[in-house]
Amino acid sequence: MGKKTTHKFKAEVSQLLDILVHSLYTNKEIFLRELISNASDALEKVRFKSTADGVEDEIAPEIRISSDKDAGTITITDTGVGMTRDELMRNIGTIAHSGTAELTRMAQEGADSLDALIGRFGVGFYSVYMVASEVTVTTRSIEPDAVPISWVSDGRTDYKLQELDPESVENLPRGTRIEVKLNEDMVSQFANDAALKNIVNKHSNFINFPIFVGEEQVNTVTALWREPKFQITEEQYAEFYKFLTFDSDEPFDTLHTSVDAPVQFNALMFTPKSGDDPFGMGRENRGLDLYVRRVLIEKQNKDLLPEYLGFVKGVVDTEDLPLNISRETLQDNLLIRKISSTLVKQVLGNLEKMAKDNEDRYVEFWQAHGNLFKAGYMDFLNKDKFGKLVRFNSSFNEDAKGLTSFADYIARAKEDQKEIYYAFGPSREALGLSPYLEVFRKKGIEVLYLYEPIDEFVMDSLRDYEGLTLVSAEHAEMETLDKFETLEKEEKPEGLSDDQKSTLDKLLVRIKDVLGDAVTEVKASQRLSSSPVCLANPDGNVTSSMDKIMRVVSKDTSIPKKVLEINPDHALVRNMLTIYERDANDPFIDQAANQLFESALLLEGYLTDPHALVGRVQELLTKSSGWYVETNDK
């Protein structure tokens, strides 16, 4: 038995240990993660040395954890490379670049800052003193004729080193054994196998060496993302996906990738068959699990993929981050941003390939995840890729289930067409009746149908695609549409004479007087064919649907003032013109003007009180039914 020596901790180390012991840091279980990670590193060094020397190692690589509730201890043993006396003093007892003022500031800031401290100073081993009153490290180096060394400390001011008699160290031919004497209030929490297994499963499940708690190996699931893709079957992918997500279905799609630059990492990502939250209540239930060398750093990291790709489940494992990096540091980490940029490009590239190779399969994806994916309109760096992948229903489709891409639209566009037209509505049926689309139906020009409010933001953000401008149908320039041939000849009434045109101008003024400030202007329309009137925004920039969205956001319940466009070729308007010529003050003009205006409001979704409209309709039906009876009697 060698001489026992006592060594003082450096001042910074003593202060750090005091912070750890007296902190309010709640996630104390990470001490076991840190000790397992150190053991795994020691085993990796043995494997590297054996490979370099060309000698097969006869000792099985493993990590064993045991607990003794009566003694209040946890013991972690590995068959790794072990440490010499000098290595032990160098590895345990020194913290580089630590400053007293910085440590004190972090201590005052509490738990979150302590997490950052552990990451910044690389002090994983010292986290054991959050739960321990004393720690004994017994280690024997792999070096020939190495003497086993004992290191003991209560984590306050000093530690004791002693060389041991090789014969006195049982079951430690090589490696390190750490015995943790738990604080009394920690015994019930950690000194039991069930708790230890749970911690291993949570943080260290994919460590590359067997981890035993008692006699049971806990980490039985392979870190599949680290395996060569050509060796993995679809059944293995499906099994791992179910283990990861608890989904009973197999994944819809799998993306397994390994990247060497600009950051080295492996990723295994899955697309589920269905969205997991149709009501948008589980937005936080997203993110990829982040590992560093098989050790879990953060469950469902929110920075690796943007929210619109939140349907992707999986893991990312990198060699380039420190094991103890904190959550706060992760958010601002340049390597994380580089990994994220690469992952986004790979996910979008995979979807692009799916859409190109198998459109029917892509339709399945879109029906499951399209609504979430459309939030990618905010990803300006990937605007072009996003534009290729977004889908809408269209007037070309036979029903509301059909999907059209911008590329499909352009392929069907008319010669010299420089615009992609779209319209928003509550349903395909409603858009089929929209006055704004009459001219498009008449000329056979395709219109993309938008049903969700987010679709407006997609169009407003993209603005153009492959040189064609995205234009709302209600803002279409008639001069632009006039150049396209009308597919079917319309049966129009004879054109207005000069006198009738003059009377029409007066009628429009009269209608404006009737409606007053409810409209900004009343004018003749060039776009209408079968509808008598429509409403248009006076500025010509904001669409009606976008205006509604902004009013909801600002809680504005007032009815917007718009331009009332009148179709001079409609039979009702022609009758109003005849009535006005006979008597400019005929009450029917007032009645019809109000009825047409409120009907237009109703179609736009702005009419909140329909009582007056219903009353007018009933009165007109009563009168017209009398006229109808008299006419048929004759």
XYZ file of C-alpha atoms in Angstrom:
634
model
C 0.000 0.000 0.000
C 1.532 3.332 -1.083
C 1.757 6.554 0.818
C -1.433 8.655 1.092
C -1.041 12.330 0.118
C -3.444 15.235 0.475
C -3.771 17.944 -2.200
C -5.646 21.240 -2.085
C -8.041 22.076 -4.873
C -7.242 25.199 -6.832
C -9.268 28.144 -5.554
C -11.500 28.192 -8.625
C -12.238 24.488 -8.290
C -13.228 24.880 -4.639
C -15.549 27.711 -5.533
C -17.076 25.742 -8.376
C -17.710 22.754 -6.143
C -19.364 25.006 -3.595
C -21.621 26.420 -6.333
C -22.587 22.921 -7.471
C -23.353 21.729 -3.956
C -25.416 24.750 -2.957
C -27.067 25.561 -6.273
C -30.767 25.322 -6.946
C -30.031 23.273 -10.054
C -32.885 20.783 -10.317
C -31.773 18.349 -13.031
C -29.348 16.548 -10.745
C -29.632 13.269 -12.649
C -27.221 14.529 -15.325
C -24.325 13.559 -13.018
C -24.830 9.949 -14.155
C -24.874 10.980 -17.813
C -21.530 12.728 -17.308
C -19.915 9.759 -15.578
C -21.174 7.348 -18.265
C -19.850 9.653 -20.988
C -16.417 9.711 -19.341
C -16.493 5.900 -19.122
C -17.471 5.655 -22.798
C -14.548 7.905 -23.775
C -12.183 5.681 -21.791
C -13.482 2.592 -23.626
C -13.108 4.326 -27.000
C -9.452 4.980 -26.191
C -8.934 1.266 -25.544
C -10.528 0.368 -28.867
C -8.382 2.917 -30.675
C -5.226 1.635 -28.999
C -6.071 -1.995 -29.790
C -6.685 -1.140 -33.439
C -3.453 0.885 -33.673
C -1.414 -1.879 -32.018
C -3.105 -4.620 -34.020
C -3.796 -6.570 -30.829
C -7.178 -7.991 -29.916
C -8.336 -6.842 -26.495
C -9.175 -9.757 -24.208
C -11.201 -7.713 -21.704
C -14.847 -7.128 -22.633
C -15.653 -3.409 -23.038
C -18.517 -2.551 -20.696
C -19.933 -0.110 -18.167
C -21.529 -1.472 -15.006
C -23.693 0.488 -12.579
C -24.864 -0.794 -9.219
C -26.570 0.694 -6.174
C -26.655 -0.088 -2.481
C -29.582 1.571 -0.760
C -28.470 0.570 2.728
C -25.002 2.024 2.200
C -26.419 4.949 0.211
C -23.990 4.436 -2.689
C -23.909 4.181 -6.464
C -20.917 2.587 -8.201
C -19.966 3.079 -11.863
C -17.267 0.790 -13.248
C -15.727 0.684 -16.735
C -13.076 -1.479 -18.392
C -11.623 1.510 -20.176
C -8.132 2.913 -20.494
C -7.836 3.926 -16.833
C -5.530 6.652 -15.451
C -2.049 6.939 -14.024
C -1.360 9.090 -10.950
C -0.352 12.066 -13.102
C -3.375 11.701 -15.352
C -5.665 11.487 -12.360
C -4.287 14.720 -10.902
C -4.466 16.432 -14.266
C -7.991 15.273 -15.140
C -9.560 15.747 -11.717
C -8.528 18.914 -9.961
C -7.992 21.411 -12.746
C -10.467 23.600 -14.602
C -9.005 25.748 -17.331
C -9.959 29.370 -17.972
C -12.186 29.704 -14.935
C -12.459 33.054 -13.203
C -13.687 33.736 -9.714
C -15.828 36.720 -10.713
C -17.468 34.791 -13.550
C -18.206 31.807 -11.321
C -19.711 34.044 -8.649
C -21.921 35.794 -11.190
C -23.217 32.476 -12.503
C -23.907 31.240 -9.003
C -26.027 34.298 -8.321
C -27.981 33.803 -11.537
C -29.062 30.319 -10.493
C -29.980 27.081 -12.234
C -30.099 28.104 -15.904
C -26.760 29.815 -15.639
C -25.275 26.781 -13.908
C -26.231 24.698 -16.925
C -24.272 27.168 -19.050
C -21.370 26.953 -16.562
C -21.114 23.194 -16.895
C -21.023 23.518 -20.664
C -18.533 26.402 -20.672
C -15.974 25.022 -18.259
C -16.199 21.340 -19.177
C -16.686 20.182 -15.608
C -18.864 17.121 -16.132
C -17.196 15.043 -13.450
C -17.781 17.701 -10.787
C -21.539 17.539 -11.307
C -21.459 14.405 -9.138
C -21.149 16.672 -6.102
C -24.696 17.866 -6.659
C -25.745 14.520 -5.160
C -22.628 13.226 -3.344
C -21.107 13.798 0.076
C -17.989 11.866 -0.928
C -16.590 10.318 -4.099
C -13.946 7.590 -4.361
C -12.256 7.035 -7.717
C -10.234 3.848 -8.069
C -8.400 3.513 -11.375
C -5.769 1.313 -13.019
C -4.158 2.450 -16.266
C -3.792 0.242 -19.336
C -0.084 1.044 -19.293
C 2.112 -1.988 -18.476
C 2.872 -2.464 -14.760
C 0.536 0.426 -13.888
C -0.177 0.846 -10.192
C -3.835 1.300 -9.184
C -4.583 4.704 -7.690
C -7.257 5.833 -5.258
C -8.678 9.394 -5.294
C -11.043 10.417 -2.474
C -12.709 13.777 -1.843
C -15.755 15.215 -0.130
C -15.788 18.009 -2.727
C -14.932 20.822 -0.376
C -11.286 21.858 -0.171
C -8.961 18.951 -0.885
C -8.570 15.405 -2.233
C -6.463 12.437 -1.128
C -4.344 10.308 -3.456
C -2.989 6.866 -2.622
C -1.241 4.124 -4.556
C -2.893 0.761 -3.879
C -1.653 -2.772 -3.657
C -2.585 -4.350 -7.015
C -3.784 -7.452 -5.215
C -6.136 -5.443 -3.033
C -8.171 -4.042 -5.935
C -10.776 -6.667 -6.729
C -12.296 -7.023 -10.205
C -10.335 -4.122 -11.663
C -7.677 -5.529 -14.030
C -7.949 -2.228 -15.912
C -10.267 0.764 -15.967
C -11.993 3.026 -13.458
C -14.463 2.498 -10.628
C -16.278 5.501 -9.131
C -18.127 5.033 -5.861
C -20.577 7.835 -5.116
C -21.607 8.263 -1.482
C -24.998 9.948 -1.849
C -26.302 12.769 0.302
C -29.004 11.468 2.624
C -31.759 13.322 0.750
C -30.601 11.758 -2.541
C -30.564 8.115 -1.514
C -34.246 7.386 -2.147
C -34.098 9.168 -5.511
C -31.032 7.483 -6.981
C -30.014 4.402 -4.975
C -32.319 2.014 -6.805
C -31.964 0.151 -10.076
C -35.266 1.376 -11.564
C -34.221 5.029 -11.264
C -30.768 4.281 -12.690
C -32.225 2.396 -15.662
C -34.565 5.285 -16.373
C -31.672 7.779 -16.406
C -29.599 5.553 -18.707
C -32.537 5.121 -21.086
C -33.159 8.847 -21.132
C -29.624 10.153 -21.592
C -27.247 7.360 -22.566
C -29.367 4.807 -24.417
C -27.195 4.782 -27.538
C -23.731 4.654 -25.965
C -21.668 2.287 -28.108
C -20.751 -0.032 -25.239
C -22.971 -2.256 -23.088
C -24.285 -0.511 -19.969
C -25.415 -2.873 -17.208
C -27.528 -1.859 -14.254
C -27.197 -4.798 -11.911
C -27.034 -7.770 -14.258
C -29.335 -6.330 -16.928
C -28.065 -4.565 -20.041
C -30.109 -1.383 -20.387
C -29.014 0.072 -23.741
C -30.255 -2.641 -26.084
C -31.393 -0.441 -28.998
C -28.772 0.149 -31.667
C -27.817 3.692 -32.639
C -29.116 2.968 -36.103
C -28.086 6.339 -37.512
C -24.440 5.345 -37.031
C -24.782 2.152 -39.077
C -24.046 1.961 -42.846
C -27.270 2.527 -44.780
C -26.791 -0.461 -47.080
C -26.819 -2.799 -44.058
C -30.142 -1.570 -42.660
C -33.471 -3.086 -43.662
C -36.814 -1.298 -43.896
C -37.986 -3.408 -40.960
C -35.109 -2.091 -38.817
C -35.938 1.495 -39.760
C -39.597 0.926 -38.916
C -38.722 -0.684 -35.573
C -36.460 2.228 -34.635
C -39.100 4.773 -35.716
C -41.709 3.150 -33.491
C -39.248 3.060 -30.582
C -38.477 6.746 -31.090
C -42.009 8.112 -31.623
C -44.324 5.523 -30.023
C -46.273 5.585 -33.308
C -48.017 2.301 -34.082
C -47.751 2.910 -37.847
C -44.632 2.557 -39.930
C -43.024 5.801 -41.151
C -44.242 7.298 -44.411
C -40.696 8.191 -45.450
C -37.144 7.743 -44.119
C -34.105 9.959 -44.690
C -30.766 8.622 -43.424
C -27.793 10.853 -44.042
C -24.147 11.256 -43.079
C -22.392 14.600 -43.556
C -18.672 15.387 -43.273
C -18.657 19.109 -44.124
C -19.134 21.864 -43.114
C -19.974 19.973 -39.887
C -19.620 16.260 -39.259
C -22.873 14.628 -38.218
C -25.213 11.709 -38.813
C -28.972 12.096 -39.004
C -31.870 9.683 -39.206
C -35.169 11.422 -39.934
C -38.684 10.113 -40.486
C -41.882 11.551 -41.915
C -44.978 10.110 -40.185
C -47.980 8.982 -42.217
C -50.217 11.579 -40.609
C -49.964 14.903 -38.829
C -49.909 14.399 -35.074
C -51.876 17.502 -34.143
C -54.768 18.528 -36.409
C -55.780 21.387 -34.088
C -52.334 22.949 -33.737
C -52.238 22.422 -29.975
C -48.977 20.463 -29.911
C -46.630 22.862 -31.652
C -44.044 22.248 -28.955
C -44.113 18.511 -29.621
C -41.597 18.814 -32.400
C -37.862 18.816 -32.906
C -35.034 16.358 -33.496
C -33.227 14.680 -30.616
C -29.671 16.043 -30.485
C -26.839 13.696 -29.555
C -23.126 14.278 -29.198
C -21.198 11.046 -29.748
C -24.314 8.987 -28.932
C -25.054 10.925 -25.722
C -28.376 12.762 -25.610
C -27.838 16.502 -25.209
C -31.365 17.742 -25.802
C -34.674 16.036 -26.442
C -36.649 17.635 -29.301
C -34.231 20.425 -30.114
C -36.222 23.273 -31.728
C -33.292 24.867 -33.569
C -32.279 22.055 -35.912
C -35.351 22.312 -38.160
C -37.752 25.246 -38.636
C -41.332 24.941 -37.474
C -42.744 24.271 -40.947
C -40.676 21.060 -41.066
C -41.868 20.130 -37.597
C -43.508 16.964 -38.936
C -40.019 15.427 -39.250
C -39.065 13.139 -36.355
C -35.631 11.726 -35.704
C -32.140 12.143 -34.303
C -28.979 14.091 -35.124
C -25.608 12.987 -33.758
C -22.479 15.106 -34.138
C -18.825 14.764 -33.196
C -18.156 18.495 -33.248
C -20.034 19.764 -30.178
C -18.805 19.459 -26.584
C -20.713 16.923 -24.509
C -21.611 19.491 -21.880
C -22.904 22.238 -24.145
C -25.838 23.978 -22.494
C -29.281 24.712 -23.905
C -28.576 28.441 -23.828
C -25.310 28.000 -25.713
C -26.976 25.727 -28.267
C -29.344 28.459 -29.383
C -26.468 30.709 -30.430
C -24.072 28.027 -31.591
C -22.622 28.455 -35.086
C -22.254 24.688 -35.558
C -25.950 24.170 -34.792
C -26.847 26.768 -37.420
C -24.637 25.015 -39.967
C -26.189 21.632 -39.156
C -29.659 23.186 -39.403
C -28.939 24.734 -42.803
C -27.722 21.387 -44.140
C -30.670 19.465 -42.693
C -33.238 21.853 -44.185
C -31.662 21.531 -47.627
C -31.641 17.741 -47.334
C -35.277 17.500 -46.212
C -36.434 19.862 -48.972
C -34.265 18.058 -51.520
C -35.777 14.728 -50.494
C -39.310 16.126 -50.896
C -38.363 17.578 -54.263
C -37.146 14.177 -55.426
C -40.339 12.552 -54.131
C -42.494 15.042 -56.041
C -40.482 14.483 -59.229
C -40.314 10.685 -59.073
C -43.776 9.900 -57.718
C -46.362 12.682 -57.711
C -49.054 10.422 -56.239
C -46.818 9.702 -53.268
C -46.118 13.406 -52.853
C -49.851 14.082 -52.844
C -50.116 11.687 -49.878
C -47.424 13.665 -48.094
C -49.148 16.968 -48.867
C -52.521 15.807 -47.623
C -50.931 14.796 -44.312
C -48.510 17.680 -43.760
C -49.240 20.374 -46.349
C -50.942 22.797 -43.977
C -47.904 22.862 -41.687
C -45.460 22.952 -44.585
C -47.071 26.105 -45.996
C -45.672 28.031 -43.016
C -42.368 27.812 -44.905
C -43.285 31.017 -46.735
C -41.156 32.725 -44.057
C -38.037 30.745 -45.029
C -36.625 33.304 -47.454
C -33.299 31.463 -47.814
C -35.124 28.468 -49.342
C -37.800 30.436 -51.208
C -37.161 28.727 -54.556
C -37.252 25.202 -53.118
C -40.388 26.040 -51.145
C -42.072 27.410 -54.278
C -41.442 24.136 -56.116
C -43.025 22.088 -53.355
C -46.147 24.075 -52.437
C -49.487 22.854 -53.851
C -52.994 24.307 -54.335
C -56.334 23.296 -55.698
C -57.130 24.880 -59.065
C -59.966 25.660 -61.437
C -58.260 23.107 -63.722
C -58.768 20.295 -61.203
C -61.971 18.311 -61.349
C -62.665 18.534 -57.627
C -61.363 19.989 -54.380
C -59.005 17.029 -53.842
C -56.902 17.819 -56.902
C -53.537 19.504 -56.432
C -51.609 21.785 -58.746
C -48.032 23.038 -58.537
C -46.797 26.320 -59.929
C -44.912 24.283 -62.543
C -48.170 22.537 -63.564
C -49.897 25.906 -63.863
C -47.147 27.353 -66.056
C -47.190 24.284 -68.318
C -50.914 24.891 -68.968
C -50.723 28.701 -69.166
C -51.737 30.512 -72.308
C -49.151 31.781 -74.733
C -47.727 35.137 -73.612
C -49.321 34.753 -70.152
C -46.996 36.401 -67.646
C -49.134 36.008 -64.533
C -50.193 33.202 -62.219
C -53.683 34.061 -60.992
C -55.168 33.012 -57.663
C -58.335 33.622 -55.668
C -59.298 33.044 -52.045
C -62.620 31.543 -50.995
C -64.218 29.347 -48.336
C -64.819 26.506 -50.787
C -64.538 25.431 -54.401
C -68.279 25.997 -54.800
C -68.015 29.561 -53.505
C -65.169 30.355 -55.874
C -67.185 28.905 -58.724
C -69.750 31.655 -58.070
C -67.254 34.454 -57.468
C -67.877 37.533 -59.644
C -64.126 38.150 -59.815
C -63.581 34.890 -61.689
C -66.207 35.362 -64.409
C -63.733 36.814 -66.881
C -61.282 33.943 -66.201
C -63.950 31.324 -66.827
C -64.974 33.170 -69.980
C -61.415 33.150 -71.333
C -60.380 29.727 -70.016
C -57.573 31.100 -67.825
C -56.638 28.858 -64.892
C -56.958 30.214 -61.357
C -55.376 28.685 -58.251
C -57.888 28.268 -55.425
C -56.873 29.314 -51.916
C -58.935 28.005 -49.005
C -56.766 28.705 -45.952
C -55.728 32.137 -44.612
C -52.073 31.073 -44.672
C -52.318 30.651 -48.459
C -52.589 34.429 -48.802
C -49.320 34.859 -46.905
C -47.665 32.272 -49.151
C -48.628 34.234 -52.271
C -47.751 37.583 -50.745
C -44.330 36.278 -49.716
C -43.407 34.476 -52.946
C -44.681 37.240 -55.293
C -43.400 35.438 -58.414
C -42.376 32.026 -59.682
C -40.089 31.269 -62.622
C -40.583 34.762 -64.017
C -44.397 34.802 -63.718
C -45.967 37.257 -61.282
C -48.457 35.987 -58.710
C -51.601 38.118 -59.072
C -54.881 38.020 -57.179
C -57.789 37.540 -59.575
C -59.611 40.519 -58.113
C -56.613 42.732 -58.950
C -56.177 41.437 -62.499
C -55.723 44.154 -65.134
C -58.485 43.962 -67.707
C -56.115 45.309 -70.371
C -53.924 42.245 -69.728
C -56.864 39.814 -69.895
C -58.415 41.396 -73.000
C -55.574 40.104 -75.164
C -56.758 36.519 -74.571
C -59.538 35.183 -76.781
C -62.985 34.534 -75.321
C -63.765 30.822 -75.602
C -67.526 31.141 -76.026
C -69.500 33.883 -77.687
C -71.588 35.776 -75.179
C -75.133 36.833 -75.844
C -74.829 40.447 -74.867
C -77.576 43.043 -75.158
C -77.069 45.788 -77.670
C -74.522 48.364 -76.664
C -75.695 51.483 -74.917
C -76.469 54.516 -77.022
C -74.794 57.816 -76.178
C -77.940 58.941 -74.380
C -78.066 55.699 -72.396
C -74.393 56.065 -71.474
C -75.153 59.539 -70.154
C -78.124 58.142 -68.210
C -75.946 55.346 -66.836
C -73.508 57.916 -65.466
C -76.390 59.650 -63.733
C -77.712 56.311 -62.406
C -74.301 55.523 -60.916
C -74.310 58.911 -59.173
C -77.811 58.186 -57.863
C -76.734 54.797 -56.500
C -73.763 56.458 -54.798
C -76.147 58.972 -53.200
C -78.344 56.110 -51.965
C -75.427 54.196 -50.447
C -73.649 57.291 -49.160
C -70.393 56.675 -47.286
C -70.920 52.906 -47.317
C -68.919 52.831 -50.599
C -66.042 54.956 -51.827
C -67.180 54.928 -55.452
C -69.749 53.437 -57.829
C -68.491 52.731 -61.342
C -69.157 50.605 -64.421
C -67.335 47.264 -64.424
C -65.387 45.667 -67.260
C -64.806 42.313 -65.560
C -68.400 41.178 -64.914
C -70.520 39.120 -67.283
C -73.161 37.156 -65.335
C -73.169 39.034 -62.012
C -74.832 42.452 -61.659
C -72.306 43.883 -59.140
C -69.127 43.201 -57.179
C -67.051 44.982 -54.560
C -63.404 45.908 -55.044
C -60.779 47.364 -52.734
C -60.196 51.017 -53.592
C -56.398 50.824 -53.299
C -56.109 47.792 -55.570
C -53.275 46.353 -53.454
C -54.760 44.411 -50.557
C -57.034 41.504 -51.448
C -60.409 41.145 -49.768
C -59.262 38.023 -47.923
C -56.040 39.639 -46.684
C -58.067 42.652 -45.558
C -60.255 40.312 -43.476
C -57.210 38.686 -41.894
C -55.735 42.043 -40.921
C -59.064 43.163 -39.477
C -59.283 40.015 -37.354
C -55.749 40.622 -36.066
C -56.523 44.235 -35.221
C -60.000 43.289 -33.864
C -61.646 45.689 -36.314
C -65.301 44.654 -36.735
C -66.322 47.557 -38.991
C -67.387 47.002 -42.604
C -64.673 48.229 -44.990
C -65.571 50.866 -47.558
C -65.085 49.552 -51.072
C -65.776 50.384 -54.688
C -69.103 49.057 -56.008
C -68.690 47.912 -59.612
C -71.874 47.736 -61.729
C -72.284 45.459 -64.766
C -73.979 47.676 -67.394
C -74.865 44.638 -69.552
C -76.780 42.799 -66.838
C -80.559 42.597 -67.326
C -81.272 43.980 -63.844
C -79.044 47.012 -64.429
C -80.635 47.608 -67.835
C -84.081 47.519 -66.169
C -82.887 49.962 -63.522
C -81.643 52.187 -66.346
C -85.108 52.134 -67.985
C -86.827 52.879 -64.651
C -84.411 55.765 -64.007
C -85.114 57.228 -67.453
C -88.834 57.245 -66.633
C -88.526 58.557 -63.098
C -85.179 59.399 -61.532
C -86.775 59.317 -58.082
C -88.489 55.932 -58.387
C -88.156 54.184 -54.980
C -87.240 50.936 -56.750
C -83.819 52.461 -57.528
C -83.178 52.911 -53.792
C -84.480 49.450 -53.014
C -82.429 47.744 -55.745
C -79.249 49.703 -54.892
C -79.394 48.650 -51.236
C -80.253 45.080 -52.165
C -77.365 44.740 -54.624
C -74.901 46.298 -52.179
C -75.907 44.065 -49.271
C -75.911 40.989 -51.518
C -72.323 41.835 -52.495
C -71.451 42.270 -48.797
C -73.024 38.896 -48.075
C -70.865 37.205 -50.742
C -67.782 38.923 -49.316
C -68.629 37.753 -45.793
C -69.058 41.227 -44.332
C -72.822 41.388 -43.806
C -73.360 40.921 -40.080
C -77.062 41.876 -39.957
C -79.119 40.327 -42.795
C -82.534 41.424 -41.505
C -82.962 44.344 -43.910
C -81.796 42.220 -46.859
C -84.213 39.407 -46.016
C -87.071 41.868 -45.595
C -86.350 43.396 -49.009
C -86.137 39.997 -50.676
C -89.518 39.013 -49.224
C -91.080 42.288 -50.380
C -89.654 41.908 -53.895
C -90.791 38.261 -54.064
C -94.284 39.270 -52.975
C -94.505 41.922 -55.706
C -92.891 39.798 -58.387
C -95.122 36.813 -57.616
C -98.140 39.067 -58.198
C -96.717 40.227 -61.488
C -95.948 36.592 -62.368
C -99.550 35.499 -61.633
C -101.021 38.387 -63.652
C -98.710 37.651 -66.603
C -99.549 33.919 -66.663
C -103.295 34.603 -66.337
C -103.115 36.528 -69.585
